[in-house]
Amino acid sequence: MDSKKIDYLARLWIMEAAAKIKQSFKETLDIDTKSGRNDLVTNMDKDTEAFFVQQIKENFPEHRLFGEEGMADSVTDLTGVVWILDPIDGTLNFVEQQRDFAISLAVYEDGAGKLAYIYDVVRDELYFAERGKGATVNGKTIPKINPDIELQDALLIANLSVTRKFPTMWEAVKVSRGLRLHGAASLEYMDVATGRAGAYLSANLEPWDIAAGKIIVEELGGIVTRINGEKMNLLEKGTSIVAAPKIHQTLLNNYLP
Ligand code: IPD
Ligand code: CA
Ligand code: CA
């Protein structure tokens, strides 16, 4: 694949989409619910996904794309070049707080993560990684995740679905420096990528929540698996643990089934 062309255009599209999202702060959103009253979708989620679908189809007709709002291809395998998009990750934050949400975009080739973009729209922070070439935020190199950091020296991020399903996680929280949660999986992955947290656990993430975050974290030496330690299949919904290496091992060995 032509990584240079993809990178050039992906950045342009992300900035254009983000400008429209920021503009929408001044407008009334059209809000619908999906699976429940807190599972929201707005006109901006849909418009953003439609914009990427149109651009990718126009510029890379041989590539496939799937995203949260289901406007693109129905993808059942990862052969060839596949883009994975969450047009707004953290929609509830977008609606309620107008912060702590991101555009998350990943490019996979034959199942391998190649390029990843997570744009924190309000903080104006673009996290980026190209497989084998390191990761940056706004062009500045992100240092590797500390391979030696231990649970007692790090903050933990976990959503309630995790502590409800695995109550022993409360013991891990007590050992750690404390518990945090923003409500946008892609940005929580970036907390682990940048060392702001030692681990993030969720019981229920979709491929588009993690596709870009996984590439960036792994590029920095972090570990991403299911909560039972198994490898991720990026076409399936499921649990996720992303962590610094020692913390990943400690959580799996001592606090999770
Ligand atoms: C959600 C956020 C949230 C996570 C949910 C996701 P959305 O994504 O990432 O942090 O806990 O599981 O569905 O719906 O706002 O794109
Ligand atoms: Ca999401
Ligand atoms: Ca979303």
mmCIF file of C-alpha atoms and ligand atoms in Angstrom:
data_model
loop_
_atom_site.group_PDB
_atom_site.id
_atom_site.type_symbol
_atom_site.label_atom_id
_atom_site.label_comp_id
_atom_site.label_asym_id
_atom_site.label_seq_id
_atom_site.Cartn_x
_atom_site.Cartn_y
_atom_site.Cartn_z
ATOM 1 C CA MET A 1 0.000 0.000 0.000
ATOM 2 C CA ASP A 2 1.058 3.603 -0.556
ATOM 3 C CA SER A 3 1.628 4.650 3.084
ATOM 4 C CA LYS A 4 2.769 8.167 2.146
ATOM 5 C CA LYS A 5 -0.398 8.930 0.195
ATOM 6 C CA ILE A 6 -2.595 7.385 2.886
ATOM 7 C CA ASP A 7 -0.831 9.377 5.605
ATOM 8 C CA TYR A 8 -1.079 12.656 3.730
ATOM 9 C CA LEU A 9 -4.787 12.258 3.056
ATOM 10 C CA ALA A 10 -5.732 10.729 6.425
ATOM 11 C CA ARG A 11 -4.327 13.773 8.238
ATOM 12 C CA LEU A 12 -6.182 16.172 5.950
ATOM 13 C CA TRP A 13 -9.468 14.320 6.399
ATOM 14 C CA ILE A 14 -9.098 14.086 10.179
ATOM 15 C CA MET A 15 -8.518 17.838 10.445
ATOM 16 C CA GLU A 16 -11.424 18.613 8.123
ATOM 17 C CA ALA A 17 -13.751 16.285 10.050
ATOM 18 C CA ALA A 18 -12.595 17.721 13.387
ATOM 19 C CA ALA A 19 -13.263 21.286 12.228
ATOM 20 C CA LYS A 20 -16.860 20.296 11.404
ATOM 21 C CA ILE A 21 -17.242 18.564 14.764
ATOM 22 C CA LYS A 22 -16.008 21.706 16.576
ATOM 23 C CA GLN A 23 -18.362 23.840 14.490
ATOM 24 C CA SER A 24 -21.249 21.615 15.662
ATOM 25 C CA PHE A 25 -20.674 22.807 19.263
ATOM 26 C CA LYS A 26 -22.580 25.936 18.251
ATOM 27 C CA GLU A 27 -25.426 23.992 16.664
ATOM 28 C CA THR A 28 -28.211 21.780 17.988
ATOM 29 C CA LEU A 29 -27.295 18.136 17.633
ATOM 30 C CA ASP A 30 -29.629 15.527 16.308
ATOM 31 C CA ILE A 31 -29.331 12.737 18.929
ATOM 32 C CA ASP A 32 -30.674 9.173 18.721
ATOM 33 C CA THR A 33 -30.245 6.206 21.040
ATOM 34 C CA LYS A 34 -29.018 2.812 19.844
ATOM 35 C CA SER A 35 -28.899 -0.200 22.231
ATOM 36 C CA GLY A 36 -29.977 1.812 25.299
ATOM 37 C CA ARG A 37 -30.519 5.321 26.682
ATOM 38 C CA ASN A 38 -26.787 5.914 27.173
ATOM 39 C CA ASP A 39 -25.716 4.483 23.814
ATOM 40 C CA LEU A 40 -25.988 7.609 21.674
ATOM 41 C CA VAL A 41 -25.426 8.473 18.055
ATOM 42 C CA THR A 42 -25.538 12.016 16.701
ATOM 43 C CA ASN A 43 -25.721 13.522 13.238
ATOM 44 C CA MET A 44 -21.996 14.307 13.666
ATOM 45 C CA ASP A 45 -21.075 10.613 14.191
ATOM 46 C CA LYS A 46 -22.966 9.774 10.996
ATOM 47 C CA ASP A 47 -21.732 12.759 8.950
ATOM 48 C CA THR A 48 -18.119 12.089 9.969
ATOM 49 C CA GLU A 49 -18.304 8.432 9.001
ATOM 50 C CA ALA A 50 -20.043 9.296 5.698
ATOM 51 C CA PHE A 51 -17.261 11.806 4.933
ATOM 52 C CA PHE A 52 -14.505 9.198 5.446
ATOM 53 C CA VAL A 53 -16.413 6.568 3.442
ATOM 54 C CA GLN A 54 -16.761 8.966 0.518
ATOM 55 C CA GLN A 55 -13.109 10.078 0.621
ATOM 56 C CA ILE A 56 -11.678 6.567 0.953
ATOM 57 C CA LYS A 57 -13.893 5.187 -1.823
ATOM 58 C CA GLU A 58 -12.885 8.070 -4.098
ATOM 59 C CA ASN A 59 -9.138 7.908 -3.413
ATOM 60 C CA PHE A 60 -8.599 4.214 -2.674
ATOM 61 C CA PRO A 61 -11.357 2.298 -4.477
ATOM 62 C CA GLU A 62 -9.569 -1.018 -3.871
ATOM 63 C CA HIS A 63 -9.487 -0.540 -0.064
ATOM 64 C CA ARG A 64 -12.258 -1.564 2.331
ATOM 65 C CA LEU A 65 -13.506 0.350 5.371
ATOM 66 C CA PHE A 66 -15.655 -0.506 8.320
ATOM 67 C CA GLY A 67 -16.822 1.782 11.060
ATOM 68 C CA GLU A 68 -19.183 2.027 13.976
ATOM 69 C CA GLU A 69 -22.118 3.529 12.108
ATOM 70 C CA GLY A 70 -22.131 0.744 9.501
ATOM 71 C CA MET A 71 -22.059 3.008 6.459
ATOM 72 C CA ALA A 72 -19.199 1.326 4.667
ATOM 73 C CA ASP A 73 -18.366 -2.278 3.886
ATOM 74 C CA SER A 74 -19.442 -5.337 5.736
ATOM 75 C CA VAL A 75 -16.025 -6.800 6.457
ATOM 76 C CA THR A 76 -15.636 -10.445 7.530
ATOM 77 C CA ASP A 77 -11.893 -10.825 6.956
ATOM 78 C CA LEU A 78 -8.845 -8.548 6.987
ATOM 79 C CA THR A 79 -7.243 -9.434 3.662
ATOM 80 C CA GLY A 80 -5.970 -6.508 1.600
ATOM 81 C CA VAL A 81 -6.088 -2.970 2.966
ATOM 82 C CA VAL A 82 -8.819 -2.372 5.540
ATOM 83 C CA TRP A 83 -9.486 0.948 7.261
ATOM 84 C CA ILE A 84 -11.197 0.804 10.665
ATOM 85 C CA LEU A 85 -12.944 3.967 11.873
ATOM 86 C CA ASP A 86 -14.653 5.215 14.987
ATOM 87 C CA PRO A 87 -15.903 8.602 13.765
ATOM 88 C CA ILE A 88 -16.444 9.829 17.330
ATOM 89 C CA ASP A 89 -15.158 7.660 20.155
ATOM 90 C CA GLY A 90 -16.748 8.896 23.363
ATOM 91 C CA THR A 91 -20.058 10.124 21.935
ATOM 92 C CA LEU A 92 -21.581 10.442 25.399
ATOM 93 C CA ASN A 93 -18.712 12.779 26.396
ATOM 94 C CA PHE A 94 -19.130 14.688 23.122
ATOM 95 C CA VAL A 95 -22.814 15.266 23.895
ATOM 96 C CA GLU A 96 -22.598 15.825 27.669
ATOM 97 C CA GLN A 97 -19.205 17.486 28.069
ATOM 98 C CA GLN A 98 -17.938 18.604 24.666
ATOM 99 C CA ARG A 99 -14.519 17.141 25.532
ATOM 100 C CA ASP A 100 -12.775 13.773 25.985
ATOM 101 C CA PHE A 101 -13.752 12.317 22.620
ATOM 102 C CA ALA A 102 -11.650 11.435 19.582
ATOM 103 C CA ILE A 103 -11.611 10.412 15.958
ATOM 104 C CA SER A 104 -9.961 6.988 15.765
ATOM 105 C CA LEU A 105 -8.697 5.701 12.429
ATOM 106 C CA ALA A 106 -6.519 2.678 11.675
ATOM 107 C CA VAL A 107 -5.190 1.094 8.499
ATOM 108 C CA TYR A 108 -4.518 -2.643 8.439
ATOM 109 C CA GLU A 109 -2.918 -4.609 5.611
ATOM 110 C CA ASP A 110 -3.519 -8.353 5.506
ATOM 111 C CA GLY A 111 -4.393 -8.274 9.198
ATOM 112 C CA ALA A 112 -1.301 -6.326 10.336
ATOM 113 C CA GLY A 113 -1.753 -2.854 11.802
ATOM 114 C CA LYS A 114 0.199 -0.352 9.687
ATOM 115 C CA LEU A 115 -0.953 3.192 10.424
ATOM 116 C CA ALA A 116 -2.925 4.624 13.333
ATOM 117 C CA TYR A 117 -4.420 8.032 14.104
ATOM 118 C CA ILE A 118 -6.253 9.100 17.249
ATOM 119 C CA TYR A 119 -7.217 12.753 17.278
ATOM 120 C CA ASP A 120 -8.286 14.279 20.585
ATOM 121 C CA VAL A 121 -10.355 17.027 18.983
ATOM 122 C CA VAL A 122 -10.656 19.463 21.875
ATOM 123 C CA ARG A 123 -7.082 19.138 23.159
ATOM 124 C CA ASP A 124 -5.872 19.317 19.539
ATOM 125 C CA GLU A 125 -3.607 16.288 20.040
ATOM 126 C CA LEU A 126 -2.963 13.928 17.156
ATOM 127 C CA TYR A 127 -1.507 10.580 18.232
ATOM 128 C CA PHE A 128 0.081 8.700 15.357
ATOM 129 C CA ALA A 129 2.033 5.516 14.779
ATOM 130 C CA GLU A 130 3.430 3.775 11.768
ATOM 131 C CA ARG A 131 4.345 0.148 12.415
ATOM 132 C CA GLY A 132 8.089 -0.130 12.959
ATOM 133 C CA LYS A 133 8.684 3.630 12.984
ATOM 134 C CA GLY A 134 7.575 4.635 16.477
ATOM 135 C CA ALA A 135 4.739 6.834 17.670
ATOM 136 C CA THR A 136 4.250 10.574 17.996
ATOM 137 C CA VAL A 137 1.843 13.102 19.444
ATOM 138 C CA ASN A 138 1.624 16.286 17.388
ATOM 139 C CA GLY A 139 4.870 15.216 15.716
ATOM 140 C CA LYS A 140 6.784 14.747 18.986
ATOM 141 C CA THR A 141 8.194 11.274 19.654
ATOM 142 C CA ILE A 142 6.386 9.397 22.424
ATOM 143 C CA PRO A 143 8.960 7.569 24.586
ATOM 144 C CA LYS A 144 8.621 3.789 24.944
ATOM 145 C CA ILE A 145 6.381 2.564 27.757
ATOM 146 C CA ASN A 146 8.482 1.889 30.868
ATOM 147 C CA PRO A 147 9.013 -1.904 30.774
ATOM 148 C CA ASP A 148 9.757 -2.000 34.509
ATOM 149 C CA ILE A 149 6.858 -0.020 35.935
ATOM 150 C CA GLU A 150 4.889 -2.029 38.521
ATOM 151 C CA LEU A 151 1.240 -1.884 39.557
ATOM 152 C CA GLN A 152 1.924 -0.022 42.827
ATOM 153 C CA ASP A 153 3.537 2.843 40.886
ATOM 154 C CA ALA A 154 0.793 3.373 38.296
ATOM 155 C CA LEU A 155 -2.780 4.603 37.948
ATOM 156 C CA LEU A 156 -5.341 2.089 36.694
ATOM 157 C CA ILE A 157 -8.230 2.750 34.327
ATOM 158 C CA ALA A 158 -11.159 0.327 34.368
ATOM 159 C CA ASN A 159 -14.818 0.681 33.632
ATOM 160 C CA LEU A 160 -17.505 -0.649 35.943
ATOM 161 C CA SER A 161 -18.271 -3.544 33.622
ATOM 162 C CA VAL A 162 -14.816 -4.897 34.563
ATOM 163 C CA THR A 163 -15.060 -4.498 38.333
ATOM 164 C CA ARG A 164 -18.604 -5.944 38.222
ATOM 165 C CA LYS A 165 -17.488 -8.980 36.224
ATOM 166 C CA PHE A 166 -14.144 -9.436 38.019
ATOM 167 C CA PRO A 167 -14.551 -8.119 41.623
ATOM 168 C CA THR A 168 -10.940 -9.142 42.415
ATOM 169 C CA MET A 169 -9.965 -6.111 40.314
ATOM 170 C CA TRP A 170 -10.821 -3.970 43.376
ATOM 171 C CA GLU A 171 -7.797 -5.572 45.067
ATOM 172 C CA ALA A 172 -5.641 -4.480 42.129
ATOM 173 C CA VAL A 173 -7.075 -0.962 42.423
ATOM 174 C CA LYS A 174 -6.084 -0.881 46.111
ATOM 175 C CA VAL A 175 -2.515 -1.895 45.252
ATOM 176 C CA SER A 176 -2.281 0.680 42.439
ATOM 177 C CA ARG A 177 -1.990 4.462 42.836
ATOM 178 C CA GLY A 178 -5.728 4.848 42.161
ATOM 179 C CA LEU A 179 -8.563 4.501 39.673
ATOM 180 C CA ARG A 180 -9.404 6.787 36.726
ATOM 181 C CA LEU A 181 -11.944 6.712 33.878
ATOM 182 C CA HIS A 182 -12.684 9.184 31.056
ATOM 183 C CA GLY A 183 -15.158 7.231 28.923
ATOM 184 C CA ALA A 184 -13.399 7.156 25.548
ATOM 185 C CA ALA A 185 -11.523 3.920 24.932
ATOM 186 C CA SER A 186 -9.156 5.356 22.306
ATOM 187 C CA LEU A 187 -8.011 8.111 24.689
ATOM 188 C CA GLU A 188 -7.686 5.625 27.510
ATOM 189 C CA TYR A 189 -5.398 3.587 25.264
ATOM 190 C CA MET A 190 -3.382 6.810 24.795
ATOM 191 C CA ASP A 191 -3.160 7.224 28.584
ATOM 192 C CA VAL A 192 -1.374 3.866 28.667
ATOM 193 C CA ALA A 193 0.687 4.724 25.555
ATOM 194 C CA THR A 194 2.021 7.885 27.204
ATOM 195 C CA GLY A 195 2.503 6.421 30.708
ATOM 196 C CA ARG A 196 -0.284 8.496 32.256
ATOM 197 C CA ALA A 197 -1.771 5.144 33.335
ATOM 198 C CA GLY A 198 -0.321 1.670 33.758
ATOM 199 C CA ALA A 199 -3.320 -0.226 32.420
ATOM 200 C CA TYR A 200 -6.833 0.164 31.027
ATOM 201 C CA LEU A 201 -9.387 -2.626 31.194
ATOM 202 C CA SER A 202 -12.776 -2.875 29.559
ATOM 203 C CA ALA A 203 -15.226 -5.773 29.330
ATOM 204 C CA ASN A 204 -16.894 -4.717 26.139
ATOM 205 C CA LEU A 205 -15.059 -3.037 23.281
ATOM 206 C CA GLU A 206 -15.755 -3.095 19.559
ATOM 207 C CA PRO A 207 -13.025 -3.368 16.893
ATOM 208 C CA TRP A 208 -13.246 0.361 16.060
ATOM 209 C CA ASP A 209 -12.718 1.305 19.735
ATOM 210 C CA ILE A 210 -9.288 -0.351 19.778
ATOM 211 C CA ALA A 211 -7.993 -0.770 16.206
ATOM 212 C CA ALA A 212 -5.849 2.395 16.211
ATOM 213 C CA GLY A 213 -4.994 2.355 19.916
ATOM 214 C CA LYS A 214 -3.624 -1.172 19.664
ATOM 215 C CA ILE A 215 -1.169 -0.203 16.894
ATOM 216 C CA ILE A 216 0.099 2.841 18.838
ATOM 217 C CA VAL A 217 0.445 1.039 22.180
ATOM 218 C CA GLU A 218 2.182 -1.987 20.660
ATOM 219 C CA GLU A 219 4.579 0.288 18.794
ATOM 220 C CA LEU A 220 5.594 1.655 22.208
ATOM 221 C CA GLY A 221 6.100 -1.754 23.810
ATOM 222 C CA GLY A 222 2.738 -2.044 25.593
ATOM 223 C CA ILE A 223 0.734 -5.274 25.660
ATOM 224 C CA VAL A 224 -2.812 -5.611 24.308
ATOM 225 C CA THR A 225 -4.841 -8.796 24.816
ATOM 226 C CA ARG A 226 -8.266 -10.016 25.846
ATOM 227 C CA ILE A 227 -8.779 -10.131 29.623
ATOM 228 C CA ASN A 228 -8.103 -13.909 29.581
ATOM 229 C CA GLY A 229 -4.712 -13.194 27.973
ATOM 230 C CA GLU A 230 -5.731 -14.318 24.494
ATOM 231 C CA LYS A 231 -4.754 -12.481 21.316
ATOM 232 C CA MET A 232 -7.299 -10.038 19.877
ATOM 233 C CA ASN A 233 -9.315 -10.849 16.810
ATOM 234 C CA LEU A 234 -9.997 -7.429 15.356
ATOM 235 C CA LEU A 235 -13.286 -8.466 13.808
ATOM 236 C CA GLU A 236 -14.879 -9.378 17.123
ATOM 237 C CA LYS A 237 -16.286 -7.481 20.078
ATOM 238 C CA GLY A 238 -14.857 -8.439 23.469
ATOM 239 C CA THR A 239 -12.848 -7.678 26.575
ATOM 240 C CA SER A 240 -9.620 -5.705 26.400
ATOM 241 C CA ILE A 241 -6.619 -5.165 28.625
ATOM 242 C CA VAL A 242 -3.912 -2.771 27.515
ATOM 243 C CA ALA A 243 -0.987 -2.329 29.875
ATOM 244 C CA ALA A 244 2.700 -1.811 30.515
ATOM 245 C CA PRO A 245 4.337 -5.287 30.285
ATOM 246 C CA LYS A 246 4.877 -6.023 34.003
ATOM 247 C CA ILE A 247 1.465 -4.671 34.986
ATOM 248 C CA HIS A 248 -0.188 -6.787 32.288
ATOM 249 C CA GLN A 249 1.477 -9.870 33.740
ATOM 250 C CA THR A 250 0.624 -8.951 37.350
ATOM 251 C CA LEU A 251 -3.045 -8.313 36.559
ATOM 252 C CA LEU A 252 -3.397 -11.545 34.585
ATOM 253 C CA ASN A 253 -1.518 -13.681 37.115
ATOM 254 C CA ASN A 254 -2.989 -12.292 40.334
ATOM 255 C CA TYR A 255 -6.269 -10.497 39.783
ATOM 256 C CA LEU A 256 -8.035 -11.913 36.733
ATOM 257 C CA PRO A 257 -9.359 -15.423 36.005
HETATM 258 C C1 IPD B 1 -17.563 3.952 23.749
HETATM 259 C C2 IPD B 1 -16.400 4.540 24.519
HETATM 260 C C3 IPD B 1 -16.439 4.077 25.958
HETATM 261 C C4 IPD B 1 -16.482 2.573 26.088
HETATM 262 C C5 IPD B 1 -17.646 2.021 25.294
HETATM 263 C C6 IPD B 1 -17.553 2.466 23.835
HETATM 264 P P1 IPD B 1 -18.566 5.264 21.602
HETATM 265 O O1 IPD B 1 -17.477 4.321 22.373
HETATM 266 O O2 IPD B 1 -15.155 4.182 23.965
HETATM 267 O O3 IPD B 1 -15.321 4.514 26.666
HETATM 268 O O4 IPD B 1 -16.604 2.208 27.430
HETATM 269 O O5 IPD B 1 -17.614 0.610 25.364
HETATM 270 O O6 IPD B 1 -18.657 1.943 23.132
HETATM 271 O O7 IPD B 1 -19.853 4.500 21.558
HETATM 272 O O8 IPD B 1 -18.649 6.519 22.343
HETATM 273 O O9 IPD B 1 -17.938 5.370 20.275
HETATM 274 CA CA CA B 2 -16.146 3.912 20.391
HETATM 275 CA CA CA B 3 -18.335 6.024 18.214
#
